[in-house]
Tab-separated table of C-alpha atoms and ligand atoms in Angstrom:
chain	number	residue	atom	x	y	z
A	425	MET	CA	-24.943	-10.827	-0.745
A	426	ILE	CA	-23.057	-9.114	-3.661
A	427	ARG	CA	-21.216	-11.614	-5.549
A	428	PRO	CA	-18.976	-9.736	-8.078
A	429	SER	CA	-18.463	-13.310	-9.911
A	430	GLU	CA	-21.095	-16.027	-10.090
A	431	HIS	CA	-18.855	-18.558	-10.885
A	432	ARG	CA	-16.316	-17.966	-7.393
A	433	PRO	CA	-17.620	-16.885	-4.342
A	434	THR	CA	-13.794	-15.181	-3.015
A	435	GLN	CA	-13.874	-12.100	-2.582
A	436	ALA	CA	-12.598	-8.245	-1.044
A	437	ILE	CA	-14.913	-6.441	-0.143
A	438	ILE	CA	-13.473	-2.874	0.437
A	439	ASN	CA	-15.770	-0.268	2.608
A	440	LEU	CA	-14.801	3.291	0.924
A	441	GLU	CA	-17.019	5.054	3.585
A	442	ALA	CA	-13.705	3.863	6.129
A	443	MET	CA	-11.559	4.975	3.693
A	444	ARG	CA	-12.898	8.452	3.775
A	445	HIS	CA	-13.115	8.531	7.343
A	446	ASN	CA	-9.317	7.565	7.797
A	447	ILE	CA	-8.504	10.441	5.237
A	448	ASP	CA	-10.026	12.654	7.371
A	449	TRP	CA	-8.776	11.382	10.421
A	450	MET	CA	-4.797	12.165	8.436
A	451	ARG	CA	-6.556	15.644	7.572
A	452	GLN	CA	-7.253	16.725	11.052
A	453	LYS	CA	-3.784	16.379	11.527
A	454	MET	CA	-2.727	18.486	8.898
A	455	ASN	CA	-2.497	22.311	8.516
A	456	ASP	CA	-4.299	23.763	5.302
A	457	GLN	CA	-0.983	24.590	3.440
A	458	GLN	CA	-0.157	20.636	3.513
A	459	LYS	CA	-1.370	18.777	0.928
A	460	LEU	CA	-2.530	15.212	1.183
A	461	PHE	CA	-1.371	12.683	-1.470
A	462	ALA	CA	-2.908	9.211	-1.733
A	463	THR	CA	-0.383	5.943	-1.783
A	464	VAL	CA	-1.372	3.931	-4.474
A	465	LYS	CA	1.365	1.701	-5.102
A	466	ALA	CA	1.096	-1.754	-6.330
A	467	ASN	CA	-2.651	-2.069	-6.824
A	468	ALA	CA	-3.039	0.411	-3.837
A	469	TYR	CA	-1.776	-2.606	-1.505
A	470	GLY	CA	-3.772	-4.854	-3.201
A	471	HIS	CA	-7.053	-3.118	-2.596
A	472	GLY	CA	-7.322	-2.124	-6.235
A	473	ALA	CA	-5.646	1.039	-8.137
A	474	VAL	CA	-7.911	2.663	-10.273
A	475	PRO	CA	-11.273	2.322	-7.618
A	476	ILE	CA	-9.042	3.435	-4.477
A	477	ALA	CA	-7.538	6.444	-6.429
A	478	LYS	CA	-10.735	7.942	-7.593
A	479	ALA	CA	-12.574	7.255	-4.187
A	480	ALA	CA	-8.894	9.356	-2.653
A	481	ILE	CA	-9.539	11.990	-5.016
A	482	SER	CA	-13.391	12.637	-4.471
A	483	ALA	CA	-12.534	12.064	-0.382
A	484	GLY	CA	-10.174	15.497	-0.997
A	485	CYS	CA	-6.666	14.206	-1.839
A	486	GLU	CA	-4.542	16.841	-4.131
A	487	GLY	CA	-2.317	14.123	-5.404
A	488	LEU	CA	-1.404	10.395	-6.137
A	489	ALA	CA	1.413	8.626	-5.611
A	490	VAL	CA	2.982	5.138	-6.741
A	491	ALA	CA	5.727	3.412	-7.182
A	492	THR	CA	5.955	3.025	-11.421
A	493	VAL	CA	5.489	4.891	-14.391
A	494	ASP	CA	4.055	1.981	-15.584
A	495	GLU	CA	1.326	2.329	-12.413
A	496	ALA	CA	1.015	5.902	-12.900
A	497	ILE	CA	0.073	5.152	-16.754
A	498	GLU	CA	-2.741	2.960	-15.784
A	499	LEU	CA	-4.034	5.897	-13.559
A	500	ARG	CA	-3.480	8.121	-16.041
A	501	GLN	CA	-5.599	5.895	-18.363
A	502	SER	CA	-8.630	5.326	-16.737
A	503	GLY	CA	-9.340	8.564	-16.700
A	504	LEU	CA	-7.378	10.782	-13.715
A	505	SER	CA	-5.951	13.082	-16.298
A	506	GLN	CA	-5.235	16.352	-13.571
A	507	ILE	CA	-4.628	15.161	-10.642
A	508	PRO	CA	-0.833	15.278	-9.752
A	509	ILE	CA	0.729	11.585	-9.832
A	510	LEU	CA	4.414	11.208	-8.423
A	511	VAL	CA	6.468	8.183	-9.153
A	512	LEU	CA	8.330	7.813	-5.445
A	513	GLY	CA	10.883	5.183	-7.429
A	514	LEU	CA	13.584	5.908	-9.720
A	515	THR	CA	12.466	5.467	-13.507
A	516	ASP	CA	14.058	4.665	-16.867
A	517	PRO	CA	14.854	7.602	-18.752
A	518	GLN	CA	14.058	5.917	-21.948
A	519	GLY	CA	10.338	6.165	-21.060
A	520	ILE	CA	10.636	10.208	-21.056
A	521	ALA	CA	8.466	10.793	-24.127
A	522	GLU	CA	5.491	8.917	-22.414
A	523	ILE	CA	6.448	10.761	-19.374
A	524	LEU	CA	5.883	13.770	-20.627
A	525	HIS	CA	2.792	12.960	-22.914
A	526	TYR	CA	0.912	11.526	-19.574
A	527	ASN	CA	2.091	14.487	-17.498
A	528	ILE	CA	4.054	11.858	-14.850
A	529	THR	CA	5.854	13.850	-12.281
A	530	ILE	CA	9.193	11.681	-11.374
A	531	THR	CA	11.216	11.233	-8.623
A	532	VAL	CA	15.132	11.543	-9.760
A	533	SER	CA	17.940	10.295	-7.108
A	534	GLY	CA	20.868	12.815	-9.601
A	535	LEU	CA	21.681	14.912	-12.860
A	536	ASP	CA	21.614	11.653	-14.889
A	537	PHE	CA	18.495	11.397	-15.683
A	538	PHE	CA	18.177	14.604	-17.170
A	539	GLU	CA	20.917	13.712	-19.876
A	540	ALA	CA	19.855	10.158	-20.957
A	541	ALA	CA	16.483	11.628	-21.154
A	542	TYR	CA	17.478	14.435	-23.343
A	543	GLN	CA	19.583	11.747	-25.157
A	544	GLN	CA	16.439	9.827	-26.017
A	545	LEU	CA	14.335	12.421	-27.134
A	546	ALA	CA	17.158	13.463	-29.089
A	547	ASP	CA	17.987	10.236	-30.934
A	548	THR	CA	14.297	9.659	-31.783
A	549	LYS	CA	13.919	12.757	-33.102
A	550	GLN	CA	11.603	14.194	-30.077
A	551	THR	CA	13.013	16.877	-28.708
A	552	ARG	CA	10.291	19.264	-29.895
A	553	LEU	CA	8.310	17.494	-27.135
A	554	LEU	CA	10.160	19.757	-24.828
A	555	ASP	CA	8.296	22.743	-26.092
A	556	LEU	CA	5.109	21.284	-25.761
A	557	TYR	CA	5.539	19.552	-22.254
A	558	LYS	CA	7.640	20.383	-18.791
A	559	LEU	CA	9.293	17.660	-16.904
A	560	ASN	CA	7.875	18.263	-13.131
A	561	PHE	CA	10.293	15.914	-11.329
A	562	HIS	CA	11.162	15.879	-6.914
A	563	LEU	CA	14.778	15.182	-5.910
A	564	ALA	CA	15.111	12.654	-3.420
A	565	LEU	CA	16.922	12.845	-0.311
A	566	ASP	CA	18.968	9.968	1.413
A	567	THR	CA	18.818	11.209	5.014
A	568	GLY	CA	19.318	7.710	6.731
A	569	MET	CA	17.239	5.168	4.601
A	570	GLY	CA	19.999	4.397	2.123
A	571	ARG	CA	17.740	3.904	-0.719
A	572	ILE	CA	17.555	6.294	-2.897
A	573	GLY	CA	18.181	9.956	-2.948
A	574	LEU	CA	21.586	12.051	-2.735
A	575	ARG	CA	23.266	12.512	0.746
A	576	GLU	CA	25.513	14.878	0.903
A	577	VAL	CA	25.127	18.763	0.610
A	578	ALA	CA	27.517	19.452	-1.870
A	579	GLU	CA	25.761	16.880	-3.682
A	580	VAL	CA	22.577	18.526	-3.529
A	581	GLU	CA	24.384	22.183	-4.629
A	582	ALA	CA	26.313	20.559	-7.493
A	583	PHE	CA	22.702	19.070	-8.316
A	584	ALA	CA	21.019	23.298	-8.301
A	585	ALA	CA	23.657	24.328	-10.087
A	586	GLY	CA	23.586	21.224	-13.093
A	587	ILE	CA	19.997	21.687	-13.172
A	588	GLN	CA	19.922	25.061	-14.790
A	589	ALA	CA	21.637	23.233	-18.131
A	590	TYR	CA	17.843	21.309	-18.567
A	591	PRO	CA	15.045	24.351	-18.790
A	592	TRP	CA	12.436	21.867	-20.151
A	593	ALA	CA	13.035	20.322	-16.182
A	594	HIS	CA	10.393	21.901	-13.601
A	595	TRP	CA	12.167	21.408	-9.846
A	596	GLN	CA	8.955	21.034	-7.989
A	597	GLY	CA	10.378	19.426	-4.971
A	598	VAL	CA	12.473	17.438	-2.369
A	599	PHE	CA	11.533	14.540	0.167
A	600	THR	CA	13.012	12.199	1.996
A	601	HIS	CA	11.760	9.224	3.787
A	602	PHE	CA	12.304	7.928	7.547
A	603	ALA	CA	13.487	4.704	8.771
A	604	THR	CA	12.399	4.857	11.892
A	605	ALA	CA	8.974	6.352	12.435
A	606	GLY	CA	7.409	3.153	11.920
A	607	GLY	CA	9.507	1.813	14.667
A	608	GLY	CA	13.135	1.234	15.426
A	609	PRO	CA	15.644	3.282	17.323
A	610	ALA	CA	13.336	6.751	18.358
A	611	ASP	CA	16.840	8.872	18.026
A	612	TYR	CA	17.215	7.823	14.785
A	613	ILE	CA	14.491	10.290	13.846
A	614	GLU	CA	16.489	12.767	15.474
A	615	ALA	CA	19.591	12.081	13.034
A	616	GLN	CA	17.727	11.806	9.904
A	617	TRP	CA	15.755	15.266	10.688
A	618	GLN	CA	19.027	17.183	10.768
A	619	ARG	CA	20.733	15.136	8.162
A	620	TRP	CA	17.239	16.798	6.404
A	621	LEU	CA	17.254	20.222	7.736
A	622	ASP	CA	21.293	20.715	6.651
A	623	LEU	CA	20.750	19.467	3.312
A	624	MET	CA	17.229	21.847	3.133
A	625	GLU	CA	20.128	24.720	2.932
A	626	ALA	CA	21.253	23.745	-0.717
A	627	VAL	CA	17.703	23.534	-2.217
A	628	PRO	CA	16.874	27.058	-4.025
A	629	ALA	CA	13.839	28.274	-2.797
A	630	THR	CA	12.459	28.031	-5.766
A	631	VAL	CA	11.228	24.408	-5.117
A	632	ASP	CA	7.613	24.434	-3.704
A	633	TYR	CA	7.428	21.237	-2.272
A	634	ARG	CA	9.939	19.747	0.689
A	635	HIS	CA	7.761	16.352	2.135
A	636	TYR	CA	9.088	13.674	4.430
A	637	ALA	CA	6.120	12.379	5.713
A	638	ASN	CA	4.378	9.163	5.573
A	639	SER	CA	1.413	7.244	7.522
A	640	ALA	CA	4.210	7.280	10.860
A	641	MET	CA	5.378	10.684	10.517
A	642	GLY	CA	2.126	12.026	9.500
A	643	LEU	CA	0.027	10.411	12.654
A	644	TRP	CA	2.568	9.930	15.427
A	645	HIS	CA	5.386	13.270	14.469
A	646	PRO	CA	3.576	16.165	13.581
A	647	LYS	CA	5.513	17.838	16.257
A	648	LEU	CA	8.307	18.279	13.299
A	649	PRO	CA	7.610	21.283	10.927
A	650	ALA	CA	4.856	19.950	8.664
A	651	SER	CA	5.718	17.816	5.795
A	652	ASP	CA	4.398	20.296	2.503
A	653	ILE	CA	3.067	16.566	1.059
A	654	VAL	CA	1.297	14.338	3.196
A	655	ARG	CA	2.338	10.492	1.431
A	656	MET	CA	-0.694	8.657	3.260
A	657	GLY	CA	-0.046	4.718	2.585
A	658	ILE	CA	-1.480	2.344	5.016
A	659	SER	CA	-3.501	4.330	7.088
A	660	MET	CA	-5.428	5.337	4.424
A	661	TYR	CA	-6.377	1.240	4.651
A	662	GLY	CA	-6.943	1.529	8.090
A	663	LEU	CA	-4.032	-0.493	9.116
A	664	ASP	CA	-1.515	0.876	11.795
A	665	PRO	CA	1.907	0.874	10.658
A	666	LYS	CA	3.254	-0.494	12.996
A	667	ASP	CA	0.502	-2.928	13.293
A	668	GLN	CA	-0.663	-1.829	16.611
A	669	LEU	CA	-3.933	-3.037	17.341
A	670	PRO	CA	-6.981	-0.987	17.639
A	671	SER	CA	-8.210	-2.042	21.426
A	672	PRO	CA	-6.922	-4.708	24.238
A	673	ALA	CA	-9.412	-7.216	22.561
A	674	TRP	CA	-6.426	-9.508	20.879
A	675	GLY	CA	-4.756	-10.150	24.441
A	676	PRO	CA	-1.892	-8.777	26.275
A	677	ASP	CA	0.578	-10.131	24.239
A	678	TYR	CA	-0.254	-7.396	21.204
A	679	ALA	CA	0.690	-3.301	21.231
A	680	VAL	CA	-2.669	-1.289	21.093
A	681	ASN	CA	-2.743	2.415	19.507
A	682	GLU	CA	-6.264	3.727	20.710
A	683	ALA	CA	-5.641	6.907	19.848
A	684	ASP	CA	-5.568	7.119	16.097
A	685	ASP	CA	-9.328	5.694	14.987
A	686	LEU	CA	-8.064	3.999	11.940
A	687	GLN	CA	-11.122	1.758	10.201
A	688	PRO	CA	-9.460	-1.206	8.246
A	689	ILE	CA	-11.110	-0.771	4.984
A	690	LEU	CA	-10.202	-4.436	3.689
A	691	GLU	CA	-12.393	-8.234	4.218
A	692	LEU	CA	-11.532	-10.946	3.057
A	693	ILE	CA	-14.398	-13.167	2.486
A	694	THR	CA	-14.831	-16.503	0.720
A	695	GLU	CA	-18.026	-19.532	0.690
A	696	ILE	CA	-17.710	-23.164	1.776
A	697	VAL	CA	-17.878	-25.121	-1.786
A	698	HIS	CA	-17.376	-28.034	-0.394
A	699	VAL	CA	-18.028	-29.999	2.574
A	700	LYS	CA	-17.718	-33.332	4.006
A	701	LYS	CA	-17.895	-35.995	7.072
A	702	VAL	CA	-14.080	-37.837	7.259
A	703	PRO	CA	-13.753	-40.876	8.978
A	704	ALA	CA	-10.674	-41.135	11.267
A	705	GLY	CA	-7.239	-41.376	9.657
A	706	ALA	CA	-8.488	-39.649	6.365
A	707	CYS	CA	-5.743	-37.677	5.111
A	708	ILE	CA	-6.447	-34.620	3.712
A	709	SER	CA	-3.979	-32.447	0.935
A	710	TYR	CA	-0.927	-33.203	-0.471
A	711	GLY	CA	1.947	-34.772	1.059
A	712	ALA	CA	-1.117	-36.495	3.205
A	713	THR	CA	0.262	-34.302	6.063
A	714	TYR	CA	-2.635	-33.988	7.962
A	715	GLN	CA	-5.001	-36.780	9.458
A	716	ALA	CA	-8.465	-36.899	11.014
A	717	ARG	CA	-8.292	-37.802	14.441
A	718	GLU	CA	-11.859	-38.869	14.531
A	719	ASP	CA	-14.638	-38.468	12.523
A	720	GLU	CA	-14.234	-34.687	11.231
A	721	TRP	CA	-16.209	-31.977	8.942
A	722	ILE	CA	-14.263	-30.891	6.401
A	723	ALA	CA	-15.152	-28.458	3.986
A	724	THR	CA	-13.240	-26.669	1.176
A	725	LEU	CA	-12.637	-23.404	0.448
A	726	PRO	CA	-12.072	-21.796	-3.164
A	727	ILE	CA	-8.782	-19.441	-2.220
A	728	GLY	CA	-5.253	-20.753	-2.229
A	729	TYR	CA	-1.489	-19.367	-2.550
A	730	GLY	CA	-2.767	-18.196	-6.218
A	731	ASP	CA	-4.504	-15.816	-4.443
A	732	GLY	CA	-1.987	-14.505	-2.524
A	733	TRP	CA	-2.790	-16.768	0.538
A	734	LEU	CA	0.124	-17.939	1.330
A	735	ARG	CA	0.810	-21.672	1.981
A	736	HIS	CA	2.894	-19.898	5.272
A	737	TYR	CA	-0.555	-19.296	6.365
A	738	LYS	CA	-1.229	-22.364	7.219
A	739	ASN	CA	-1.604	-21.789	10.650
A	740	LEU	CA	-4.231	-18.591	10.509
A	741	PRO	CA	-7.359	-19.757	11.552
A	742	ILE	CA	-10.418	-18.818	9.105
A	743	LEU	CA	-14.136	-17.908	10.769
A	744	VAL	CA	-17.424	-19.697	10.133
A	745	ASP	CA	-19.910	-18.843	11.868
A	746	GLY	CA	-17.770	-17.190	14.649
A	747	HIS	CA	-16.080	-20.422	14.987
A	748	GLU	CA	-11.897	-20.412	14.554
A	749	CYS	CA	-11.698	-23.445	11.814
A	750	PRO	CA	-8.119	-24.679	11.462
A	751	VAL	CA	-6.427	-25.060	7.813
A	752	VAL	CA	-5.988	-28.836	7.216
A	753	GLY	CA	-3.360	-29.998	5.295
A	754	VAL	CA	-1.561	-28.178	2.726
A	755	ILE	CA	-2.418	-24.746	1.491
A	756	ASN	CA	-3.369	-25.640	-2.367
A	757	MET	CA	-2.541	-22.914	-5.481
A	758	ASP	CA	-6.666	-22.600	-5.727
A	759	GLN	CA	-8.436	-23.836	-2.680
A	760	LEU	CA	-7.827	-24.812	1.121
A	761	MET	CA	-9.436	-26.911	3.376
A	762	ILE	CA	-11.032	-26.298	6.990
A	763	ARG	CA	-12.050	-28.550	9.761
A	764	LEU	CA	-15.513	-27.194	11.177
A	765	PRO	CA	-16.711	-27.702	14.761
A	766	LYS	CA	-19.931	-28.925	13.306
A	767	HIS	CA	-21.521	-29.694	9.690
A	768	TYR	CA	-22.677	-26.084	7.706
A	769	PRO	CA	-23.654	-26.115	4.467
A	770	VAL	CA	-22.055	-25.317	1.062
A	771	GLY	CA	-22.491	-21.393	0.918
A	772	THR	CA	-21.561	-20.629	4.098
A	773	ILE	CA	-19.291	-17.581	4.433
A	774	ALA	CA	-15.692	-18.112	5.656
A	775	THR	CA	-14.161	-14.953	6.689
A	776	LEU	CA	-10.101	-14.653	6.697
A	777	ILE	CA	-9.375	-11.314	6.842
A	778	GLY	CA	-12.163	-9.392	9.161
A	779	PRO	CA	-14.619	-10.045	11.559
A	780	ASP	CA	-16.844	-12.596	12.702
A	781	GLY	CA	-18.653	-13.123	15.628
A	782	SER	CA	-16.425	-12.383	18.887
A	783	PHE	CA	-13.351	-12.826	16.757
A	784	ASN	CA	-11.737	-10.468	14.786
A	785	ASN	CA	-9.031	-11.744	11.579
A	786	HIS	CA	-7.917	-7.872	11.627
A	787	ALA	CA	-4.933	-7.975	9.208
A	788	SER	CA	-2.191	-6.800	11.611
A	789	TYR	CA	-3.447	-9.624	13.851
A	790	LEU	CA	-2.775	-12.107	11.189
A	791	ALA	CA	0.713	-10.494	9.877
A	792	GLN	CA	2.277	-11.191	13.375
A	793	GLN	CA	1.127	-14.883	13.482
A	794	VAL	CA	2.760	-15.233	10.371
A	795	ASP	CA	5.844	-13.039	11.319
A	796	THR	CA	5.151	-10.355	8.865
A	797	ILE	CA	3.368	-6.719	8.470
A	798	ALA	CA	0.107	-6.137	7.473
A	799	TYR	CA	1.486	-4.247	4.328
A	800	GLU	CA	2.339	-7.457	3.056
A	801	ILE	CA	-0.948	-9.393	4.108
A	802	VAL	CA	-2.628	-7.218	1.959
A	803	THR	CA	-0.693	-6.236	-0.994
A	804	ASN	CA	-0.185	-9.772	-2.011
A	805	LEU	CA	-3.997	-10.251	-2.390
A	806	SER	CA	-3.512	-11.289	-5.899
A	807	PRO	CA	-6.011	-9.718	-9.347
A	808	ARG	CA	-7.658	-12.891	-9.123
A	809	ILE	CA	-9.471	-11.782	-5.762
A	810	ALA	CA	-12.693	-10.018	-6.944
A	811	ARG	CA	-12.642	-6.504	-5.308
A	812	VAL	CA	-16.028	-4.947	-4.508
A	813	TYR	CA	-16.569	-1.582	-3.379
A	814	LEU	CA	-19.167	-0.412	-0.886
A	815	ASN	CA	-20.144	2.766	-0.345
A	816	GLU	CA	-18.728	4.628	-3.411
A	817	ASP	CA	-20.033	8.065	-3.609
B	147	PLP	C1	5.204	3.298	0.137
B	147	PLP	C2	5.692	5.071	0.263
B	147	PLP	C3	4.751	5.844	1.460
B	147	PLP	C4	3.891	5.240	2.040
B	147	PLP	O1	3.868	4.980	3.348
B	147	PLP	P1	3.507	4.553	4.273
B	147	PLP	O2	3.973	3.629	5.466
B	147	PLP	O3	2.168	2.900	3.564
B	147	PLP	O4	2.521	5.313	4.689
B	147	PLP	C5	5.269	6.659	1.279
B	147	PLP	N1	6.902	7.491	0.616
B	147	PLP	C6	6.812	6.456	0.226
B	147	PLP	C7	8.893	7.247	-0.562
B	147	PLP	C8	6.794	5.712	0.237
B	147	PLP	O5	7.850	4.577	-0.758
C-alpha cells in the first residue's frame, strides 16, 4: 500500500488509467473536428488540478477549462504554458495584465469588460502590453440557464459592432450551457437549442468555436449539430451527470446507465487508528448522542468534516473488510468513530468511497443517501486529504 503521508493514512487514490478510459469513451462520441477540453475547476472536482490537467493533456485533451483566473494561473505556473485554458466564469477587468501575461482565455458577458480593462492598463501605464499580447475571449450566451451571458439577438448584434473598437481582443468563441441536459424537462433542451440557433445568426463567421456541450450534452445529445468544444467535467472523473449507477447492483430504487462505460477514478480510504471494546451504555462522540447497546467494538478513523466528510454524512456506511459499518455519534472535524462487527486491528483499511467485498460505496449512490449529487461529494474533499495517482504514464 502506497502511503503518501507517513503520519496519516487518509488518502484519495486516483486511477489515471480509468480517467484515460473515460476520455476515450467521450472521444468515441465526437467527430475529428471537435475539440475536447478537460474541465478541472475546483481543484479538478476535488481530484487535484495540476496532476489531473497534466494527465488529461497527455491523454489527448486539447484544452483545459477552469472557473477562475486564479485556477488558470495555478496551471500555468505548474508548467502548462502552451495548452489553451478557458475560464468559464466572469473575471474582474482589474486583472487584465496578468490575464495577458499568462495567456488565459476569458469569458465575457458583454462589452463592459473591455472598456474597464483598457482603462486599468492606461491607469497603470501598461497599454504597451496590448502590442505584445492578444486577449482571447469567448462570449457567454444565456439560452435559458439564467446564469451569465447575453440573452437577446439585438444584444449580440450590438456586441459584434462594439467589439470592433478593441482590436487587441480576439473573439475566439461563443458558448452556452444547458440547464436540463442532466435532468429536468426534456423540451427545455429544445427551447434552449432554438434560442442558441437564433443567437448564432448574430455571431460573425470569424468566431471559430461555438460550443455548448458539458458531459451530459456530450454523452446523451450527440444528435444536435456538433459542439466545437466538449467541456468534459464529471464524466471524465467517471461519474454519471445524473447519478445513474453503472449496474442494477444497488437495487431497484436507483436509476441505472449501463450504456455509458464510465469508470469512477477516485477511491477514498483510510485506516483504523484506534480500536477498543466498550461496554453497554458507553457514549461516543460530542453530545454523547450515541450509546452502545451492548459490548461493542468501536474503531476511530482519521477523517472528518475538515476533510470534506461532512457531519451530514453520518448515515453513510463505511466499509471494513467487506462489512458495512455505521458511523456512531457525530462526525468530528478530524476523526469519526464506527462500530465494527468484530475486532479488527489498527491499520485495517476502511473505505469511504469505492468498493470493498460485495459492497460498493459509489459516489453517486452515496450522494443519493445524503440528498446531494456526486459532484458535491468529490468536490468537497479538502486539500488535507493526500492524493495518490496510479498509472501515471
Ligand atoms: C462545470 C462546467 C462544465 C462541466 O460540466 P460537467 O457536467 O461536469 O461535465 C461545462 N461547462 C460549463 C460552463 C461549466 O460551468
